[in-house]
Short mmCIF file of N, CA and C in Angstrom, two decimals:
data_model
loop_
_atom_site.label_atom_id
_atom_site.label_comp_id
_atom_site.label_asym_id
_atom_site.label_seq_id
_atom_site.Cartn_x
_atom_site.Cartn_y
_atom_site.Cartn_z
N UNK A 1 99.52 -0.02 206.03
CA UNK A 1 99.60 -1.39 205.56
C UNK A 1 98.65 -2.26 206.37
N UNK A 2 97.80 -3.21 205.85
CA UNK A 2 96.98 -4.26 206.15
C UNK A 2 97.80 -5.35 205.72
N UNK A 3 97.65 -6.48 207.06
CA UNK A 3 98.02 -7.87 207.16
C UNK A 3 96.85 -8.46 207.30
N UNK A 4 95.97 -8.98 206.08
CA UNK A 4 95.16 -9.95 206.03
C UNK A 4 94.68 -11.24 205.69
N UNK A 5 94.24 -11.93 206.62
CA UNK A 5 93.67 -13.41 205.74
C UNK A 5 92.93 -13.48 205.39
N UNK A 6 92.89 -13.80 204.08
CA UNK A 6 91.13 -13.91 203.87
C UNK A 6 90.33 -15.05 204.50
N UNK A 7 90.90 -16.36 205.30
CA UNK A 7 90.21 -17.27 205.75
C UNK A 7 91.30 -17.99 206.09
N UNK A 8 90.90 -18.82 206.52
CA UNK A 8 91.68 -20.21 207.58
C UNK A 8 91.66 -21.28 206.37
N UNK A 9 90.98 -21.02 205.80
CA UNK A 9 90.69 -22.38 204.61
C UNK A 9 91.93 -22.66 203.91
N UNK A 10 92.69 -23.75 203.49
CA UNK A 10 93.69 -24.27 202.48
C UNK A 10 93.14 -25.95 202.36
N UNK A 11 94.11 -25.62 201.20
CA UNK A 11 93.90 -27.04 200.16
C UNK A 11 94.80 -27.89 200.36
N UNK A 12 96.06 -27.53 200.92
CA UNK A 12 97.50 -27.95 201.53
C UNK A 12 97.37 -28.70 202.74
N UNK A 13 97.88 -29.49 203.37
CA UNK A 13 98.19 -29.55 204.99
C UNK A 13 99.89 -29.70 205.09
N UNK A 14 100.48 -29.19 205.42
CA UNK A 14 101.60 -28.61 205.33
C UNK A 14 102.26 -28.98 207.00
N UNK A 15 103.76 -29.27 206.87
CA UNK A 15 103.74 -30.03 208.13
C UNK A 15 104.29 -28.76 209.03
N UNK A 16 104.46 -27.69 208.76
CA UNK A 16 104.81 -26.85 209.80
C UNK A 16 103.45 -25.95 209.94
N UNK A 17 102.46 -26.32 209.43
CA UNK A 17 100.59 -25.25 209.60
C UNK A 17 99.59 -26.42 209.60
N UNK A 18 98.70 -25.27 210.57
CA UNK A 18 97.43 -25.92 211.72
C UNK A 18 96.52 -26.28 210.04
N UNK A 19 96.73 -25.18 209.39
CA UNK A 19 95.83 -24.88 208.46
C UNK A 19 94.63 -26.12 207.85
N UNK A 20 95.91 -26.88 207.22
CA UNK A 20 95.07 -27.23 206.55
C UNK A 20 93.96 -28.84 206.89
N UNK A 21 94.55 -28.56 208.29
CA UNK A 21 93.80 -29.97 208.91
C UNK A 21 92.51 -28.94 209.49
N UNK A 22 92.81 -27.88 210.46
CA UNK A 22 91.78 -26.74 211.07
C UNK A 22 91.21 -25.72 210.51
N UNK A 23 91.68 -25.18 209.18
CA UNK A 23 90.95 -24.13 208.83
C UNK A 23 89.59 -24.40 208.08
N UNK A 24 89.05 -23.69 207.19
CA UNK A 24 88.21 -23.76 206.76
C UNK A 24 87.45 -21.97 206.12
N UNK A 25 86.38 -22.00 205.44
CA UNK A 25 85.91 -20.68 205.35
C UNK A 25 84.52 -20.09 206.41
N UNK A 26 84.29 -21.10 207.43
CA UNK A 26 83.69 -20.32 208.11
C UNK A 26 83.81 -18.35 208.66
N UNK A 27 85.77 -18.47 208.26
CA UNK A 27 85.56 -16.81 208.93
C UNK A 27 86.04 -16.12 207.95
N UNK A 28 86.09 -16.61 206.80
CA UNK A 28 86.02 -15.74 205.44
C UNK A 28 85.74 -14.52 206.04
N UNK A 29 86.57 -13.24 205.41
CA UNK A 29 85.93 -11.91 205.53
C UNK A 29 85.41 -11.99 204.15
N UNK A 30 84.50 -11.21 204.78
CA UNK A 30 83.25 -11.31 203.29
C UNK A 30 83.33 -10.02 202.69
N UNK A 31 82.37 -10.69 201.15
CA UNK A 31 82.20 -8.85 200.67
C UNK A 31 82.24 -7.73 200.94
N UNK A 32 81.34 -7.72 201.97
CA UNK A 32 81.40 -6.26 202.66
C UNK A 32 82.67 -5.55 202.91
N UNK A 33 83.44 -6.51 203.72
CA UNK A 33 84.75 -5.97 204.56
C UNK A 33 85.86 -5.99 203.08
N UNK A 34 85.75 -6.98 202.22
CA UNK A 34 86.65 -6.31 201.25
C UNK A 34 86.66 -5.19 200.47
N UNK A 35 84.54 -4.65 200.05
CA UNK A 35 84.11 -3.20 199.39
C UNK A 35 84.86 -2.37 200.42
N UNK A 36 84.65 -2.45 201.73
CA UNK A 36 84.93 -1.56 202.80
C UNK A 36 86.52 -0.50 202.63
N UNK A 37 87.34 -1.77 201.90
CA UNK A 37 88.68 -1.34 201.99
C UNK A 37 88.94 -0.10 200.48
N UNK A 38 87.66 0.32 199.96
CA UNK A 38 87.89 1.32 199.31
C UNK A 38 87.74 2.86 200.01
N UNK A 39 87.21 3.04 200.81
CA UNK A 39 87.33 4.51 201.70
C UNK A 39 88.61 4.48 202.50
N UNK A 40 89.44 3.45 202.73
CA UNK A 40 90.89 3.29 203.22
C UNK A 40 91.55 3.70 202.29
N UNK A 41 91.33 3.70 200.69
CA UNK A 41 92.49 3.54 199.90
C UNK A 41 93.67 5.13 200.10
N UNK A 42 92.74 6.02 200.26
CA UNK A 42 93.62 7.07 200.19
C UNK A 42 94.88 7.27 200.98
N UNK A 43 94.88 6.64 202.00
CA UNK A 43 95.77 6.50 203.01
C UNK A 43 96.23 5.03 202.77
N UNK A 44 95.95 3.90 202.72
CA UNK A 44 96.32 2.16 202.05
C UNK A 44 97.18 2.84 200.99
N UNK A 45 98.68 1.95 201.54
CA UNK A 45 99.87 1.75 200.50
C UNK A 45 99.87 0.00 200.01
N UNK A 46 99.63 -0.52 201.27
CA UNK A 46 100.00 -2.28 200.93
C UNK A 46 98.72 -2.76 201.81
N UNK A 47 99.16 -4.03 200.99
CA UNK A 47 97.98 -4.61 201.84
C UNK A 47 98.65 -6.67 201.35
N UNK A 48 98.89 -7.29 202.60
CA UNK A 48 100.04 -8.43 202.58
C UNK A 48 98.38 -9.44 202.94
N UNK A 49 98.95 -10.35 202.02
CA UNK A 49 97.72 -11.60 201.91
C UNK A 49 98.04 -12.44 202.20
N UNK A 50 98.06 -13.00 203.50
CA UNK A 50 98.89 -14.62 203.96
C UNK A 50 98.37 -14.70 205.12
N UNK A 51 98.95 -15.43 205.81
CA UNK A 51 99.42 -15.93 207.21
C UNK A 51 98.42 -16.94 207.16
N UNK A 52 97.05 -17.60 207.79
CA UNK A 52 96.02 -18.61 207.54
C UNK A 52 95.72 -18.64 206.29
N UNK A 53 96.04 -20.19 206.01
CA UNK A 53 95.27 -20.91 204.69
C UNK A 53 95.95 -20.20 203.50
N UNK A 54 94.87 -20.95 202.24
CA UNK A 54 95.48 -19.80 200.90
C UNK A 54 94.52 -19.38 200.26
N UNK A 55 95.00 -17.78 200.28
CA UNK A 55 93.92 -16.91 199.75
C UNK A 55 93.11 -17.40 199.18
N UNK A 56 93.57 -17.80 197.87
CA UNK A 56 92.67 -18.33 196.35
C UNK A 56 91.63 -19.05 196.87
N UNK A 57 91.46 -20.02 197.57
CA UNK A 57 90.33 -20.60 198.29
C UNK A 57 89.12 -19.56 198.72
N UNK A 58 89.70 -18.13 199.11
CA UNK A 58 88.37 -17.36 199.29
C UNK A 58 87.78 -17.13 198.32
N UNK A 59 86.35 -16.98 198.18
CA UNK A 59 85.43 -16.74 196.89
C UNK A 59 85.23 -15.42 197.15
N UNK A 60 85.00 -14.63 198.00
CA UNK A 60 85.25 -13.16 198.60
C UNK A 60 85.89 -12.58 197.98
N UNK A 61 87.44 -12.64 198.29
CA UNK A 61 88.97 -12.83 198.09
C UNK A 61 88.91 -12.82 196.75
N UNK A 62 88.70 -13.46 195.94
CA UNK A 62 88.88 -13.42 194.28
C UNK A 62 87.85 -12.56 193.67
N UNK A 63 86.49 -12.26 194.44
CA UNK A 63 85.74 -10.99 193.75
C UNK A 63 86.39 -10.03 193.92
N UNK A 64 87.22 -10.02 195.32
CA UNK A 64 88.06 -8.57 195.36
C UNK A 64 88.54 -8.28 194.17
N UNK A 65 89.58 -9.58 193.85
CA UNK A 65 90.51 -9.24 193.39
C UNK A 65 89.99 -8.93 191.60
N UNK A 66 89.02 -9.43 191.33
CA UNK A 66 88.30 -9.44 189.57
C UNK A 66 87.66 -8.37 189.97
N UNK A 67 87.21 -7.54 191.08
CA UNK A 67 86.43 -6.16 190.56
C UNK A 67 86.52 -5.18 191.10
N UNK A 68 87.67 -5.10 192.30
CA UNK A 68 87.76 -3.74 193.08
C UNK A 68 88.52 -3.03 192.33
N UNK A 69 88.24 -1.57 192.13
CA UNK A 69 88.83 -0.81 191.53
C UNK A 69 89.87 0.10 191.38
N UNK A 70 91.11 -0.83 191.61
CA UNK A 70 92.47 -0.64 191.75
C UNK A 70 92.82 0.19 190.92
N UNK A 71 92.22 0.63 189.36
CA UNK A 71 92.87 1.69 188.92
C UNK A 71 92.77 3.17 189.58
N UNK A 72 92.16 2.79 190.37
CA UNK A 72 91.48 4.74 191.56
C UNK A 72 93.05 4.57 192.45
N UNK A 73 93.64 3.67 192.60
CA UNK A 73 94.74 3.45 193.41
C UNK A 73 96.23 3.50 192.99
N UNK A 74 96.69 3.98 191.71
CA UNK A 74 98.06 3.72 190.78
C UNK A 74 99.38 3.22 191.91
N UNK A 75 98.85 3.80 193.23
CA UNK A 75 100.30 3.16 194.54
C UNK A 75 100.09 2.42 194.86
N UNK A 76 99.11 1.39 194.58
CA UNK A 76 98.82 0.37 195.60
C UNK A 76 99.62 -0.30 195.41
N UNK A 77 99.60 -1.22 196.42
CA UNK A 77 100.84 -2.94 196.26
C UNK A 77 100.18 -4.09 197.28
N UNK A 78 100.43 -5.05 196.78
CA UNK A 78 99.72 -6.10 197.05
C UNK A 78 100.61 -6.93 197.10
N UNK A 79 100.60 -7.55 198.27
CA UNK A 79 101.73 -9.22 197.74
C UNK A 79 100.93 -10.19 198.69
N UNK A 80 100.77 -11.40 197.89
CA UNK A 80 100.53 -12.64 198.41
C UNK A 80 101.03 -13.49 198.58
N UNK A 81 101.36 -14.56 199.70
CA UNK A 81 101.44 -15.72 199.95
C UNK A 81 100.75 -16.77 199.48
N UNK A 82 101.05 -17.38 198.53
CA UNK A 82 100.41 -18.78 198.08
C UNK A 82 100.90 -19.82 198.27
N UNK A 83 99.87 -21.31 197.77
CA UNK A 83 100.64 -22.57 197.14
C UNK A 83 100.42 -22.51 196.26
N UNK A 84 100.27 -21.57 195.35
CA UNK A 84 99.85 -21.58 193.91
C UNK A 84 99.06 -22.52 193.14
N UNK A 85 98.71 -23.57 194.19
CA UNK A 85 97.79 -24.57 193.20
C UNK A 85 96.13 -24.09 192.71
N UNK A 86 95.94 -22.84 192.54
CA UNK A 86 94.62 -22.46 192.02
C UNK A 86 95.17 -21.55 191.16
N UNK A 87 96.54 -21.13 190.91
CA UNK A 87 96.69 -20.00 190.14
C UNK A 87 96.49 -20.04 188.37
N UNK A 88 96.00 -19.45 187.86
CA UNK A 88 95.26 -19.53 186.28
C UNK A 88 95.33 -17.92 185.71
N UNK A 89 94.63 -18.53 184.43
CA UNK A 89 95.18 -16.71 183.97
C UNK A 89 93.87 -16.26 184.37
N UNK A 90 92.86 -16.24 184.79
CA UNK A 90 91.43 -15.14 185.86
C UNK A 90 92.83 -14.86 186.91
N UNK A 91 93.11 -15.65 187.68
CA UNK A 91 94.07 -14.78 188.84
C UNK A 91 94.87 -14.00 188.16
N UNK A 92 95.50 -14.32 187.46
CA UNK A 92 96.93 -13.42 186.82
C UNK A 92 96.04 -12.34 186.12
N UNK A 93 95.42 -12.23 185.61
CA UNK A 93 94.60 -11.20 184.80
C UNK A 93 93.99 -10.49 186.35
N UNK A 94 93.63 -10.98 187.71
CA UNK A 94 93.06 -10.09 188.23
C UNK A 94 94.37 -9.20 189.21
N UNK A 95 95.30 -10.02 189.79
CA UNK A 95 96.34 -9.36 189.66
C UNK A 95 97.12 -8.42 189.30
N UNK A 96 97.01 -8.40 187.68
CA UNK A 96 97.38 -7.41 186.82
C UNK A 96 96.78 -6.25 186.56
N UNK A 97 95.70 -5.68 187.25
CA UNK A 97 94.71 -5.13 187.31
C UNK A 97 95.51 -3.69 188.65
N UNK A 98 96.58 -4.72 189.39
CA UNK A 98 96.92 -4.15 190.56
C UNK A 98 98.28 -3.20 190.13
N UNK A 99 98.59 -2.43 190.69
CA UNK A 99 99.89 -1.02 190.34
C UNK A 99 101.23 -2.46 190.58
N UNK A 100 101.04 -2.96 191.62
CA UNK A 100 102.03 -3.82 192.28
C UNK A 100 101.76 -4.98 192.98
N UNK A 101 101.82 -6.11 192.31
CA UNK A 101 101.66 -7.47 192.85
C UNK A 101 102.88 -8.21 193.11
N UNK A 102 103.38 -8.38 194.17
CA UNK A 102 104.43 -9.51 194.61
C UNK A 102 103.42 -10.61 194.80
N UNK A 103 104.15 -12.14 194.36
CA UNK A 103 103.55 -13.16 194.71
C UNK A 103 104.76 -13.95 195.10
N UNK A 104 104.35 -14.38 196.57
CA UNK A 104 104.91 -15.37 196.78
C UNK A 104 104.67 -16.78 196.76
N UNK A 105 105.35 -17.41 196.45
CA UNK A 105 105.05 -19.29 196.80
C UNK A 105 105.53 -20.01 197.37
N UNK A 106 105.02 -20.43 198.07
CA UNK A 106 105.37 -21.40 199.61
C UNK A 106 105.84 -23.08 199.02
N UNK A 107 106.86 -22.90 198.21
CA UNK A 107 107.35 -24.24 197.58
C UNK A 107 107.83 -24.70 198.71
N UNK A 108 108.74 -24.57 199.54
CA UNK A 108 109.37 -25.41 200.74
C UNK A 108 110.18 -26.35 200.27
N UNK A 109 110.48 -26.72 199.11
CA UNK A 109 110.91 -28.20 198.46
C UNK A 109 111.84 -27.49 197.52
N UNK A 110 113.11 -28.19 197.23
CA UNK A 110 113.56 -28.06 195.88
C UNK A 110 113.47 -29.85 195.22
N UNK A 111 112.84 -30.56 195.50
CA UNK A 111 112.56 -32.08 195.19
C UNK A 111 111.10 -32.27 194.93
N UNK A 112 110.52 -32.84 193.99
CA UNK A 112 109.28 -33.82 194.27
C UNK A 112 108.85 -34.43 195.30
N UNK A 113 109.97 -35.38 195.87
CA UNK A 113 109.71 -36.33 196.63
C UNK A 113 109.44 -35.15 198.46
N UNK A 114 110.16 -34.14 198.59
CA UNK A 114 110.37 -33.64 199.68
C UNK A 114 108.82 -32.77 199.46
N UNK A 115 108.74 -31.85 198.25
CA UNK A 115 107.73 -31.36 198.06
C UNK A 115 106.59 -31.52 198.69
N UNK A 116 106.36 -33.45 198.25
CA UNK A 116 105.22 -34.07 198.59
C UNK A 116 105.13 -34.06 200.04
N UNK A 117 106.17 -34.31 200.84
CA UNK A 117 106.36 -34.92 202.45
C UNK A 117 106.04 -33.95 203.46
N UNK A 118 106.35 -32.66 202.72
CA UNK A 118 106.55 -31.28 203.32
C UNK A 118 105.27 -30.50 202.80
N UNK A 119 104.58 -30.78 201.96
CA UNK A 119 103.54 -29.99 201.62
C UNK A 119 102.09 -30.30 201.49
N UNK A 120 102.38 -31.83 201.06
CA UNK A 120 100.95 -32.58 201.22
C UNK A 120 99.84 -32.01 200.64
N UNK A 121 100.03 -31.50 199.59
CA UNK A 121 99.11 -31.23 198.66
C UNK A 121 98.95 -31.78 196.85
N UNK A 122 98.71 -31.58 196.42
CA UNK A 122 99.38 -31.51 194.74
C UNK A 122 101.04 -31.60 194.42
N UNK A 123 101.01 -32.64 193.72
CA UNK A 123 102.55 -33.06 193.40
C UNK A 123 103.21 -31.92 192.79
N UNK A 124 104.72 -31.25 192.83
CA UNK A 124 104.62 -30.83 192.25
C UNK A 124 105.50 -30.40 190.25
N UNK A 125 105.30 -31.62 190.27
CA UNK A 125 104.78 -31.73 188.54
C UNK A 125 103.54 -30.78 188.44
N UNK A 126 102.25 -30.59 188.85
CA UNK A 126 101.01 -29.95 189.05
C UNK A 126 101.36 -28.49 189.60
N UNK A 127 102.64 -27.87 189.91
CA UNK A 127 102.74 -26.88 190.42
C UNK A 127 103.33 -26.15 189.58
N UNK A 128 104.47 -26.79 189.04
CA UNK A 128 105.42 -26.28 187.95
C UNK A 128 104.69 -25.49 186.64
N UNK A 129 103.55 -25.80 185.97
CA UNK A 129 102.98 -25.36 184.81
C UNK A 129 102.47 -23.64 185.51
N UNK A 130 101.95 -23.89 186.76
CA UNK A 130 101.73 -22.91 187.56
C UNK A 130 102.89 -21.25 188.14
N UNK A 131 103.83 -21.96 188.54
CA UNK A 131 104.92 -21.64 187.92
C UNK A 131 105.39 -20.90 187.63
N UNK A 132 104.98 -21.12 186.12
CA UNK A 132 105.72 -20.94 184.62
C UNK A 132 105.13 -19.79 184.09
N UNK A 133 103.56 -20.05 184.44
CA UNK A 133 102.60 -19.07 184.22
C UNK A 133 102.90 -17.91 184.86
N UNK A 134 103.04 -17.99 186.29
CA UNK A 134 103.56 -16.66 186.63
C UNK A 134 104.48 -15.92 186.11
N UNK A 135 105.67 -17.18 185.58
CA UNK A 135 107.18 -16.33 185.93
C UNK A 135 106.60 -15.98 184.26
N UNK A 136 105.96 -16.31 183.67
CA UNK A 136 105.92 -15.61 182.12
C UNK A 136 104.76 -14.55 182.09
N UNK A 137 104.36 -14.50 182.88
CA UNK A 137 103.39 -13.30 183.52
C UNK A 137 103.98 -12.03 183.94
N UNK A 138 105.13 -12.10 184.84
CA UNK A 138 106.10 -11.17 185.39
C UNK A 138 106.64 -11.06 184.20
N UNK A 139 107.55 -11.78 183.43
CA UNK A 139 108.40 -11.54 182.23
C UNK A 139 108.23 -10.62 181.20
N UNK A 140 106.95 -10.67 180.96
CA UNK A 140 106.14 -10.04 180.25
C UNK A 140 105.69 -8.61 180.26
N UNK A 141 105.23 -8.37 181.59
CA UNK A 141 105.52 -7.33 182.28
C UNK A 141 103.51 -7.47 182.49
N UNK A 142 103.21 -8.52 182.33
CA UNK A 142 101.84 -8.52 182.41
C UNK A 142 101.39 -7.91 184.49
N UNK A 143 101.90 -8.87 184.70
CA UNK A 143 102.11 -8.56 186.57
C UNK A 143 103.29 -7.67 186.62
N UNK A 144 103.30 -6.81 187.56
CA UNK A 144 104.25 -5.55 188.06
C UNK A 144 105.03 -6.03 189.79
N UNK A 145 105.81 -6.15 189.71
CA UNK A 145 106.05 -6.54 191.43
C UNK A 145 107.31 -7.52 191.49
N UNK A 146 107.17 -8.25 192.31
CA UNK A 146 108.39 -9.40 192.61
C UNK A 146 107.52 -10.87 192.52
N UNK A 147 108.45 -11.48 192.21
CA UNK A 147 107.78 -13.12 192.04
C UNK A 147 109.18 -14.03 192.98
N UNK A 148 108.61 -14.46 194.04
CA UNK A 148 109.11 -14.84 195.06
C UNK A 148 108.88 -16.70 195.08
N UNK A 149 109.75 -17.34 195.32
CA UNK A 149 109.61 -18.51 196.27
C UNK A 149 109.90 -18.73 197.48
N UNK A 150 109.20 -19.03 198.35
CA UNK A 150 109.69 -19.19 199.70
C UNK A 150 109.41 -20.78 200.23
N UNK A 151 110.63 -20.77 201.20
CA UNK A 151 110.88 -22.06 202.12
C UNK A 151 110.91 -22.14 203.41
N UNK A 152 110.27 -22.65 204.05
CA UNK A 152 110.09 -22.49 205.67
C UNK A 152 111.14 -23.84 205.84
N UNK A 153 112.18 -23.51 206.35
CA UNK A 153 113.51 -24.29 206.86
C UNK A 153 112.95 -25.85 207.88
N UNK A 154 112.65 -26.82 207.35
CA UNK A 154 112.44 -27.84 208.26
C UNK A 154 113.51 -28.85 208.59
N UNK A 155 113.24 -29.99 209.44
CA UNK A 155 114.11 -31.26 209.36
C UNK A 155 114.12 -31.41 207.78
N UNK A 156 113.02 -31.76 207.45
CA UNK A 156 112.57 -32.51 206.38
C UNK A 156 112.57 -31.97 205.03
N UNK A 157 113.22 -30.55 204.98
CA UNK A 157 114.05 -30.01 203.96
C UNK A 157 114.94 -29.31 203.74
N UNK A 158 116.07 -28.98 204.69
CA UNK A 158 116.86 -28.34 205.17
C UNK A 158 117.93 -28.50 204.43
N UNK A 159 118.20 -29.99 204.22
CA UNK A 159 119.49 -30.37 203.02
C UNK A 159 118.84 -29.99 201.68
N UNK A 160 117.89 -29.09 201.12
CA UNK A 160 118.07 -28.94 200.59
C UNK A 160 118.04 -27.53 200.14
N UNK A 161 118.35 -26.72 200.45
CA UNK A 161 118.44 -25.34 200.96
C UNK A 161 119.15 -24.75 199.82
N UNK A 162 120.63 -25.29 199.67
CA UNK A 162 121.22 -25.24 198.52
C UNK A 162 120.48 -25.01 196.61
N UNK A 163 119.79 -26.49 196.82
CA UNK A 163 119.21 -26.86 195.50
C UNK A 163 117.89 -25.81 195.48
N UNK A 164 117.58 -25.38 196.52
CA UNK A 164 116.45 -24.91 196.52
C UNK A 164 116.86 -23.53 195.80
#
């Protein structure tokens, strides 16, 4: 298993990450190092996309994902960490390409108003259509995997844990 970022870069500034005030794509892993990860595959079961920034921001990162040739791989599994605010059907179509995609989303909010306070990105009214797309993506059986929301427990959304 590989734990990788594709970059420091996000679109978010998020009140519990450096990210999105400090990152950026200066340390993008580039082409190379993503072709690279095909002489790994035989031995590569997973490979986890998070921790700095959000993926989708890499331009690297999304050639991976539209042209590496995951059908040579039928075990692979993939899960990402997002804010889902770039997700479209090119992602979901490149996704689907994969044996096993978990996606996660870093909602943090079960509110608008907390959403906004806690995530500082795109309202999310703007997230929801996003969403929808997934969860009718999974439904479908278009994506293979788990479709996750996740909440990082703050002051500033904790009461709502429940609703969440």
């Amino acid at each position: 298993m590989l734990h990788l970022p594709p970059s420091s870069a996000c679109n978010y500034d998020c009140l519990m990450c450096e990210w999105g005030e400090t990152g950026g794509l200066g340390d993008e892993l580039p082409d190379a190092f993503w072709g690279g990860l095909r002489r790994l595959m035989p031995g590569l079961k997973r490979v986890l996309v998070s921790s700095a920034g959000e993926p989708l921001l890499s331009p690297a990162f999304r050639r991976f994902l539209a042209s590496f040739p995951f059908d040579e791989s039928p075990w692979f599994e993939m899960t990402m960490v997002t804010n889902a605010a770039l997700v479209d059907e090119r992602v979901i179509a490149s996704l689907g390409r994969i044996a096993r995609s978990n996606v996660v989303v870093s909602l943090n909010a079960a509110t608008p108003g907390t959403y906004r306070r806690v995530n500082r990105g795109l309202p999310l009214a703007r997230i929801r259509p996003r969403l929808e797309l997934l969860r009718a993506a999974f439904a479908s059986g278009r994506l293979r995997g788990a479709f996750i929301y996740s909440m990082v427990l703050l002051r500033a959304n904790h009461r709502e844990l429940g609703e969440f």
